[in-house]
Coordinates of C-alpha atoms in Angstrom, one line a residue:
M1 CA -1.2 -17.2 44.8
N2 CA -0.1 -18.9 41.6
K3 CA 2.8 -21.1 42.7
E4 CA 4.1 -21.7 39.2
F5 CA 4.4 -17.9 38.5
I6 CA 5.9 -17.3 42.0
T7 CA 8.6 -20.0 41.4
Q8 CA 9.4 -18.2 38.1
G9 CA 10.0 -15.0 40.0
G10 CA 6.7 -13.3 39.3
T11 CA 5.1 -10.6 41.6
P12 CA 1.5 -9.5 41.5
I13 CA 0.8 -6.2 39.7
T14 CA 0.0 -3.3 42.0
S15 CA -3.0 -1.0 41.7
E16 CA -0.7 2.0 40.8
L17 CA 1.1 0.1 38.1
A18 CA -2.1 -1.3 36.5
T19 CA -3.6 2.2 36.4
D20 CA -0.5 3.9 35.0
L21 CA -0.1 1.2 32.4
R22 CA -3.6 1.6 31.1
N23 CA -3.4 5.4 31.2
L24 CA -0.2 5.4 29.2
I25 CA -1.2 3.0 26.6
F26 CA -4.9 3.6 26.2
G27 CA -5.4 7.1 27.7
T28 CA -7.6 6.0 30.6
A29 CA -8.1 3.2 33.1
A30 CA -11.7 4.3 33.9
I31 CA -13.1 2.4 30.9
P32 CA -11.9 -0.9 29.3
M33 CA -9.8 -0.9 26.2
R34 CA -11.1 -2.0 22.8
A35 CA -12.2 -5.7 22.9
E36 CA -9.8 -6.9 20.2
W37 CA -6.8 -6.4 22.6
L38 CA -8.4 -9.0 24.9
Q39 CA -9.1 -11.5 22.1
T40 CA -6.2 -11.3 19.6
S41 CA -3.1 -13.5 19.8
F42 CA -0.4 -14.5 17.4
V43 CA -2.0 -17.1 15.2
F44 CA -0.8 -18.5 11.8
G45 CA -2.7 -20.0 8.9
A46 CA -2.7 -23.7 8.3
P47 CA 0.8 -25.3 8.3
K48 CA 2.3 -26.3 5.0
E49 CA -0.4 -24.4 3.1
E50 CA 0.0 -21.4 0.9
L51 CA 0.7 -18.4 3.1
A52 CA 1.5 -20.6 6.0
Y53 CA 4.2 -18.0 7.0
G54 CA 1.5 -15.4 7.7
L55 CA -0.1 -14.3 10.9
R56 CA -3.9 -13.8 10.7
S57 CA -6.3 -11.5 12.3
P58 CA -9.4 -9.5 11.6
R59 CA -9.0 -5.8 10.8
N60 CA -8.6 -4.1 14.1
A61 CA -6.2 -2.0 16.3
T62 CA -3.7 -4.9 16.8
R63 CA -2.7 -5.0 13.1
G64 CA 0.2 -2.6 13.4
L65 CA 1.7 -4.7 16.2
L66 CA 1.0 -7.9 14.3
S67 CA 2.6 -6.6 11.1
V68 CA 5.9 -5.8 12.9
V69 CA 6.0 -9.3 14.4
Q70 CA 5.2 -10.6 11.0
G71 CA 8.2 -8.8 9.6
F72 CA 10.5 -10.5 12.2
V73 CA 8.9 -13.9 11.5
L74 CA 9.8 -13.4 7.8
K75 CA 13.4 -12.4 8.8
Y76 CA 13.8 -15.7 10.7
L77 CA 12.2 -17.9 8.0
L78 CA 14.1 -16.3 5.0
F79 CA 17.4 -15.4 6.5
A80 CA 18.1 -16.7 10.0
R81 CA 16.8 -20.3 10.1
K82 CA 19.3 -23.0 10.5
T83 CA 18.4 -25.9 8.3
S84 CA 19.6 -29.3 7.2
R85 CA 20.5 -29.9 3.6
V86 CA 17.1 -31.6 3.0
A87 CA 15.1 -28.9 4.8
A88 CA 16.9 -26.3 2.8
L89 CA 15.2 -27.6 -0.4
T90 CA 11.7 -26.8 1.0
D91 CA 10.1 -23.4 0.6
P92 CA 10.5 -21.6 3.9
L93 CA 7.2 -19.8 3.3
L94 CA 5.4 -23.1 3.3
A95 CA 6.1 -23.4 7.0
N96 CA 5.1 -26.4 9.0
A97 CA 3.9 -26.1 12.6
E98 CA 7.3 -26.4 14.1
M99 CA 8.7 -23.7 11.8
Q100 CA 5.8 -21.4 12.6
R101 CA 6.3 -21.9 16.4
E102 CA 10.1 -21.3 16.1
A103 CA 9.7 -18.3 13.9
L104 CA 7.2 -16.6 16.2
F105 CA 9.3 -17.4 19.3
C106 CA 12.4 -15.9 17.7
A107 CA 10.5 -12.8 16.5
L108 CA 9.1 -12.0 20.0
V109 CA 12.5 -12.6 21.7
E110 CA 14.4 -10.4 19.2
I111 CA 11.9 -7.5 19.5
L112 CA 12.1 -7.5 23.3
R113 CA 15.9 -7.7 23.1
T114 CA 15.9 -4.7 20.8
I115 CA 13.8 -2.7 23.2
S116 CA 15.8 -3.7 26.3
D117 CA 19.1 -2.5 24.6
K118 CA 21.1 -5.2 26.6
G119 CA 19.2 -4.4 29.8
K120 CA 16.6 -6.4 31.7
V121 CA 13.4 -7.5 30.0
T122 CA 10.0 -7.2 31.9
M123 CA 7.2 -9.5 30.9
V124 CA 3.7 -10.1 32.2
L125 CA 1.4 -13.1 32.3
P126 CA -2.2 -13.4 33.6
S127 CA -3.4 -15.7 36.4
E128 CA -6.6 -17.6 35.9
D129 CA -8.7 -16.4 38.8
E130 CA -6.7 -14.1 41.0
V131 CA -7.5 -10.4 41.0
F132 CA -5.0 -7.9 42.5
V133 CA -6.6 -4.6 41.7
D134 CA -10.0 -3.5 43.0
H135 CA -12.7 -2.3 40.6
T136 CA -13.2 1.5 41.3
A137 CA -14.3 4.6 39.5
S138 CA -10.7 5.3 38.4
Y139 CA -10.0 1.7 37.4
F140 CA -12.5 -0.4 35.4
H141 CA -11.7 -4.1 35.3
D142 CA -10.8 -5.5 31.9
S143 CA -10.3 -9.1 32.9
V144 CA -6.6 -9.1 32.1
T145 CA -4.6 -6.2 33.6
E146 CA -5.7 -6.6 37.2
K147 CA -4.7 -10.3 37.1
L148 CA -1.1 -9.9 35.9
Y149 CA 2.1 -11.2 37.4
V150 CA 5.2 -9.2 36.5
F151 CA 8.6 -10.9 35.7
T152 CA 12.0 -9.3 35.4
L153 CA 14.4 -11.4 33.2
S154 CA 17.9 -11.2 31.7
P155 CA 17.7 -10.8 27.9
N156 CA 19.5 -14.0 27.1
E157 CA 19.0 -17.6 28.2
E158 CA 16.6 -16.6 31.0
L159 CA 14.3 -14.8 28.5
E160 CA 14.4 -17.7 26.0
H161 CA 13.6 -20.3 28.7
F162 CA 10.7 -18.2 30.1
M163 CA 9.2 -17.7 26.6
K164 CA 9.4 -21.4 25.8
R165 CA 7.8 -22.3 29.1
N166 CA 4.9 -19.8 28.7
F167 CA 4.5 -19.7 24.9
K168 CA 0.9 -20.7 25.0
Y169 CA -0.2 -17.4 26.6
F170 CA 0.9 -15.6 23.3
S171 CA 0.0 -18.2 20.7
E172 CA -3.3 -19.8 21.6
E173 CA -6.4 -18.5 19.8
E174 CA -8.7 -15.9 21.5
T175 CA -6.1 -15.2 24.3
P176 CA -4.8 -11.6 24.9
G177 CA -1.4 -12.5 23.4
T178 CA -1.0 -9.1 21.6
L179 CA -1.9 -7.2 24.8
L180 CA 0.5 -9.2 26.9
F181 CA 3.3 -8.6 24.4
L182 CA 2.5 -4.8 24.2
Y183 CA 2.5 -4.5 28.0
S184 CA 5.8 -6.4 28.1
A185 CA 7.3 -4.1 25.4
V186 CA 6.3 -1.0 27.3
L187 CA 7.5 -2.2 30.7
T188 CA 10.8 -3.3 29.1
R189 CA 11.3 0.1 27.7
S190 CA 10.0 1.6 31.0
M191 CA 6.9 3.8 31.2
G192 CA 9.0 6.9 31.9
K193 CA 11.1 6.5 28.8
V194 CA 7.9 5.7 26.7
R195 CA 6.4 9.0 27.9
T196 CA 9.5 10.8 26.9
D197 CA 9.5 9.1 23.5
L198 CA 5.9 10.1 22.9
D199 CA 6.7 13.8 23.4
S200 CA 4.9 14.2 26.7
S201 CA 3.9 17.8 26.0
K202 CA 1.2 16.4 23.7
S203 CA -0.2 14.0 26.3
S204 CA -1.1 11.4 23.7
P205 CA -1.5 7.7 24.7
L206 CA 0.6 5.1 22.9
T207 CA -2.4 3.8 21.0
S208 CA -3.4 7.2 19.7
S209 CA -4.2 7.0 16.0
N210 CA -6.5 8.3 13.3
H211 CA -6.5 4.8 11.7
E212 CA -8.3 1.7 12.7
E213 CA -5.3 -0.6 12.5
G214 CA -3.2 0.9 15.2
S215 CA -0.8 3.7 16.0
L216 CA 2.6 4.4 14.4
M217 CA 4.2 4.7 17.9
I218 CA 3.6 1.0 18.6
V219 CA 5.3 0.2 15.3
T220 CA 8.3 2.4 16.0
L221 CA 8.6 1.0 19.6
L222 CA 8.8 -2.6 18.2
L223 CA 11.0 -1.7 15.2
T224 CA 13.5 0.8 16.8
G225 CA 13.1 0.2 20.6
R226 CA 11.8 3.7 21.0
A227 CA 8.1 4.8 20.8
T228 CA 8.8 7.9 18.8
P229 CA 6.2 9.6 16.6
Y230 CA 9.1 11.0 14.5
I231 CA 10.5 8.8 11.8
H232 CA 13.2 11.0 10.3
N233 CA 16.9 10.2 10.8
G234 CA 18.6 11.4 14.0
V235 CA 17.6 14.5 16.0
V236 CA 16.0 17.6 14.5
N237 CA 15.8 20.8 16.5
V238 CA 12.4 22.5 16.0
G239 CA 11.7 26.1 17.1
D240 CA 11.4 29.7 15.9
E241 CA 12.7 33.1 16.8
S242 CA 10.4 33.5 19.8
S243 CA 11.1 30.2 21.4
Y244 CA 14.0 27.8 22.2
A245 CA 14.6 25.0 19.8
V246 CA 13.1 21.7 21.0
P247 CA 14.8 18.4 19.9
Q248 CA 12.7 15.8 18.1
Y249 CA 14.3 12.4 18.4
G250 CA 13.8 10.3 15.3
V251 CA 15.4 7.0 14.4
L252 CA 18.9 6.9 15.8
K253 CA 20.4 3.9 14.0
R254 CA 19.7 1.7 11.0
C255 CA 16.9 -0.8 11.6
M256 CA 16.9 -4.6 11.0
I257 CA 13.4 -4.2 9.3
G258 CA 12.2 -1.1 7.6
L259 CA 9.1 1.0 7.3
L260 CA 7.3 2.5 4.2
L261 CA 4.5 4.9 4.6
W262 CA 1.9 6.5 2.4
D263 CA -1.5 7.9 3.2
I264 CA -4.2 9.8 1.3
E265 CA -3.2 13.1 3.1
S266 CA 0.3 12.9 1.6
T267 CA -0.7 13.6 -2.0
S268 CA 1.3 16.9 -2.2
A269 CA 5.0 16.5 -2.5
A270 CA 5.9 18.8 0.4
V271 CA 3.5 17.1 2.9
N272 CA 4.6 13.6 1.6
Q273 CA 8.3 14.3 2.2
S274 CA 7.7 15.7 5.6
R275 CA 6.0 12.5 6.7
Q276 CA 8.4 10.0 5.1
P277 CA 10.7 7.7 7.0
G278 CA 14.4 8.5 6.9
S279 CA 17.0 6.2 5.3
R280 CA 17.5 4.2 8.5
L281 CA 13.9 2.9 8.0
K282 CA 13.7 3.0 4.2
T283 CA 17.0 1.1 3.7
P284 CA 17.1 -1.5 6.5
N285 CA 19.5 -4.4 7.0
Y286 CA 17.1 -6.9 5.5
P287 CA 14.7 -6.4 2.5
I288 CA 11.6 -6.5 4.7
W289 CA 9.4 -3.4 5.3
V290 CA 6.4 -2.9 7.5
T291 CA 4.1 -0.8 5.5
S292 CA 1.3 1.7 6.4
C293 CA -0.7 2.4 3.3
T294 CA -3.9 4.6 3.7
G295 CA -4.1 3.3 7.2
H296 CA -3.7 -0.4 6.3
Y297 CA -0.7 -2.2 7.7
G298 CA 1.1 -4.9 5.8
V299 CA 4.6 -6.2 5.0
V300 CA 6.6 -6.0 1.8
F301 CA 9.5 -8.4 1.5
N302 CA 12.1 -9.9 -1.0
R303 CA 14.0 -13.2 -0.6
N304 CA 17.4 -11.8 -1.6
S305 CA 19.4 -10.8 1.5
D306 CA 21.7 -8.8 -0.8
L307 CA 19.0 -6.7 -2.5
L308 CA 19.8 -3.5 -0.7
R309 CA 23.6 -4.0 -1.0
N310 CA 23.8 -4.7 -4.7
Y311 CA 22.9 -2.1 -7.3
H312 CA 22.4 -4.8 -10.0
A313 CA 20.0 -6.8 -7.8
E314 CA 17.9 -3.7 -7.3
S315 CA 17.5 -3.0 -11.0
R316 CA 14.7 -5.5 -11.4
F317 CA 13.3 -7.8 -8.7
D318 CA 10.2 -9.3 -7.2
V319 CA 8.5 -8.4 -3.9
N320 CA 5.5 -9.8 -2.1
Y321 CA 3.0 -7.7 -0.1
Y322 CA 1.3 -9.5 2.7
S323 CA -1.6 -8.4 4.9
C324 CA -2.6 -10.1 8.1
S325 CA -6.1 -10.4 6.5
G326 CA -4.5 -13.5 4.9
H327 CA -3.9 -12.1 1.4
Q328 CA -0.7 -11.7 -0.7
I329 CA 0.1 -9.6 -3.7
Q330 CA 3.2 -10.4 -5.9
M331 CA 4.7 -7.7 -8.0
T332 CA 7.8 -6.9 -10.1
I333 CA 9.7 -3.7 -9.5
D334 CA 11.8 -2.5 -12.5
N335 CA 14.2 0.4 -12.0
R336 CA 16.2 -0.2 -15.2
T337 CA 15.0 2.7 -17.2
Y338 CA 15.6 5.2 -14.4
N339 CA 19.0 3.7 -13.6
E340 CA 20.1 3.7 -17.2
Q341 CA 19.1 7.4 -17.5
A342 CA 21.0 8.2 -14.4
L343 CA 24.1 6.3 -15.7
V344 CA 24.0 8.3 -19.0
M345 CA 23.9 11.6 -17.1
L346 CA 26.8 10.5 -14.9
E347 CA 28.9 9.5 -18.0
R348 CA 28.3 12.8 -19.6
Q349 CA 29.9 14.6 -16.7
P350 CA 33.5 15.7 -17.2
I351 CA 36.1 13.9 -15.0
T352 CA 37.1 17.0 -13.0
P353 CA 37.2 17.7 -9.2
E354 CA 33.7 19.0 -9.6
G355 CA 32.5 15.9 -11.5
T356 CA 33.7 13.3 -9.1
S357 CA 31.6 10.8 -7.2
M358 CA 30.5 11.2 -3.6
A359 CA 33.4 9.1 -2.5
G360 CA 35.8 11.6 -4.0
K361 CA 36.8 9.3 -7.0
P362 CA 35.9 9.8 -10.7
A363 CA 32.5 8.5 -11.5
G364 CA 33.5 7.3 -14.9
K365 CA 34.8 3.9 -13.7
D366 CA 32.3 1.1 -13.9
G367 CA 32.2 0.1 -10.3
E368 CA 32.2 3.7 -9.0
A369 CA 29.6 4.7 -11.5
N370 CA 27.4 1.9 -10.3
A371 CA 27.7 3.0 -6.7
A372 CA 26.9 6.5 -7.7
V373 CA 23.8 5.4 -9.7
A374 CA 22.7 3.3 -6.7
T375 CA 22.9 6.4 -4.6
A376 CA 21.0 8.4 -7.2
A377 CA 18.4 5.7 -7.5
A378 CA 17.6 4.9 -3.9
A379 CA 19.3 7.2 -1.5
P380 CA 17.0 9.1 0.9
S381 CA 17.5 12.7 2.0
P382 CA 19.7 13.3 5.0
V383 CA 17.2 13.8 7.8
G384 CA 13.6 14.0 6.7
G385 CA 13.7 10.8 4.7
A386 CA 13.8 10.0 1.0
G387 CA 12.8 12.7 -1.4
T388 CA 9.5 11.4 -2.7
A389 CA 8.3 14.2 -5.0
G390 CA 9.2 12.0 -7.9
G391 CA 6.9 9.2 -6.7
G392 CA 4.0 11.7 -6.5
V393 CA 4.7 13.0 -9.9
G394 CA 5.1 9.6 -11.4
A395 CA 1.9 8.4 -9.9
A396 CA 0.0 11.5 -11.0
S397 CA 1.1 11.0 -14.6
G398 CA -0.6 7.6 -14.8
G399 CA 2.1 5.3 -13.5
G400 CA 5.3 7.3 -14.5
V401 CA 7.7 5.3 -16.6
G402 CA 5.5 2.2 -16.4
G403 CA 2.5 4.1 -17.9
A404 CA 4.5 5.4 -20.8
A405 CA 6.1 2.1 -21.6
S406 CA 2.8 0.3 -21.5
G407 CA 1.1 2.9 -23.7
A408 CA 4.0 2.7 -26.2
S409 CA 4.0 -1.1 -26.5
G410 CA 0.3 -1.2 -27.3
S411 CA 0.0 -4.5 -25.4
S412 CA -3.2 -6.4 -25.7
D413 CA -2.9 -7.7 -22.2
V414 CA -5.9 -6.2 -20.4
V415 CA -4.4 -6.6 -16.9
A416 CA -1.2 -4.9 -18.0
K417 CA -3.1 -2.0 -19.5
E418 CA -5.2 -1.6 -16.3
E419 CA -2.0 -1.7 -14.2
S420 CA -0.4 1.0 -16.3
T421 CA -3.3 3.4 -15.8
L422 CA -4.1 2.5 -12.2
N423 CA -3.1 5.0 -9.5
T424 CA -3.4 2.6 -6.6
P425 CA -2.3 3.3 -3.0
L426 CA 0.1 0.3 -3.2
Q427 CA 1.8 1.8 -6.3
R428 CA 2.2 5.1 -4.5
L429 CA 3.6 3.3 -1.4
I430 CA 6.2 1.5 -3.5
R431 CA 7.3 4.7 -5.2
T432 CA 8.1 6.3 -1.9
K433 CA 11.1 3.9 -1.9
W434 CA 11.7 3.3 -5.7
E435 CA 10.6 6.6 -7.1
E436 CA 10.6 6.0 -10.9
A437 CA 10.0 2.2 -10.9
T438 CA 7.8 0.4 -13.3
I439 CA 5.5 -1.8 -11.2
S440 CA 3.8 -4.9 -12.5
F441 CA 1.2 -6.6 -10.3
H442 CA 0.7 -10.3 -10.6
V443 CA -2.9 -10.0 -9.5
Q444 CA -6.2 -8.7 -10.8
P445 CA -6.7 -5.0 -10.1
S446 CA -9.8 -5.8 -8.1
M447 CA -7.6 -7.4 -5.4
L448 CA -5.7 -4.1 -5.1
S449 CA -9.0 -2.3 -4.4
Y450 CA -10.2 -5.0 -1.9
L451 CA -7.0 -5.0 0.2
F452 CA -7.2 -1.3 0.8
S453 CA -11.0 -1.1 1.4
T454 CA -12.4 -0.3 4.8
T455 CA -14.1 -3.7 5.2
Q456 CA -11.3 -6.3 5.1

C-alpha cells in the first residue's frame, strides 16, 4: 500500500466504484477511454513569452475541460491576483512560472469548491504500481482508474494543502491530469447527482458529444457545478396535453465565467435561440466567456472588470479570443451605432406611464436612459437565453452594421474590406452576445479560417 497516500487519508478504489465511474463518464468500462484522457495534463506555454497565460493541448476531447480551466486561470491573472506595486506594472498575461503555477492551482481549487457547494471535496490520485481492480470482461484496464486512491477533503485549507502537496499529478506533461480532475469533479458532485443532472431518461454518458473537443455537460459541470445539458435560465417545464410536464433544470444562478455558443446547425433564428445560453451564462460576473464555436472550444476575455456593469464601457471595447491550440485573435467590438439608435428611439417616447423605463422611472433622464439602452443592447430573453435573431440577420447581410459602414467608407484597407464581407463563425459567435456590433479583427482572415478548421 502507498504509505504517503494512506497518511493523507486515501482509500483504494473498489471494483464497483471504478466500473460505475467509467460507465457514467465514458458509457462503458468494457473498453478503454480515448487515449488523450490518459496523456493530457494542464500545461502552459513557455513562461514570460507571448501567450504565457495559455494552456496548451492538441485538438482532442479534453479541450472543453481545458477551456473552462483556462477561463478561471484568466480570472485569477486579471482580477484576483495579489501583487506588489512593482509586480503590478508587469503584464499579467506574460506570466512567469510562479504565476502560471499559482493561477492553475487557484483555478482548480475554485472549480472544485463551486461543485462541492460548501460540502466535501472528493479527489483521486493514482499509485505507481498498485492495481485494485481485476481485468475482466466487464472492466478493461486503462492503466489509471484501477490504480486510484480516493480522498475526501474539506473545501478550505485541507483542499488547498492537498492540492499543493500533489500538484505534480495534474501539471506534469503526459500525465492524466485532465482525467484525474474530471474524476474528482464527478465524485465531488456525486455520481447520483450527475446522473440526475444529465437527465437519466436519455442514458447518455457525461462525455457524449457530436464534437471532437468534448461535451457541453463537462463544461456546465465545471462552470455551474451541475452537469446539465440545458443552458437556459432556471427551470422550464416541458410537456404536452397527453403527458405530465417534466422539469428541465438549467442554470440556477449567475456564473463567475460565462458561455457563448454557436454552431453550424444554428443558422436559423428559431433553432439558434433555442440553443442559446441564458443571461446567467451570457452576462457573467467577470468578462470571460468559454466559447463553443462550430465544435471548437476557446475563451473570449476582456481586461476591464467593469465591462458588464458599465454601459459606456460596453459601447466600444477590445476582446481577445484564445484557443488551447496556442493561438490568439484580438478584435474590437463596437456597439455605438446600435446604442445610439436605441437611445434616439427611447428619447422619442413620450414621458407617460406607458413610456417609462423598466425601473418604473421616466426614460428621458440621462442616467436612466443609459440603463435602458444597456438593457436594450445586451439583455437576454428571460429563460431561453438572449434573443439572437438579430445576430443571424446581421451576419447574413454581410456583417450587419459593420458591413454597411465599411462599404460606405470605401476604405482601401484590404483586410478591413475582407473583414466586412466575411461571415466567419467567430463573428456569428460574438453576435450571439452583441447582436448588432461592428467587429474588427486585428488578424489576417486566413487565421480565422485556420482556427476553426478540423485540423488544428
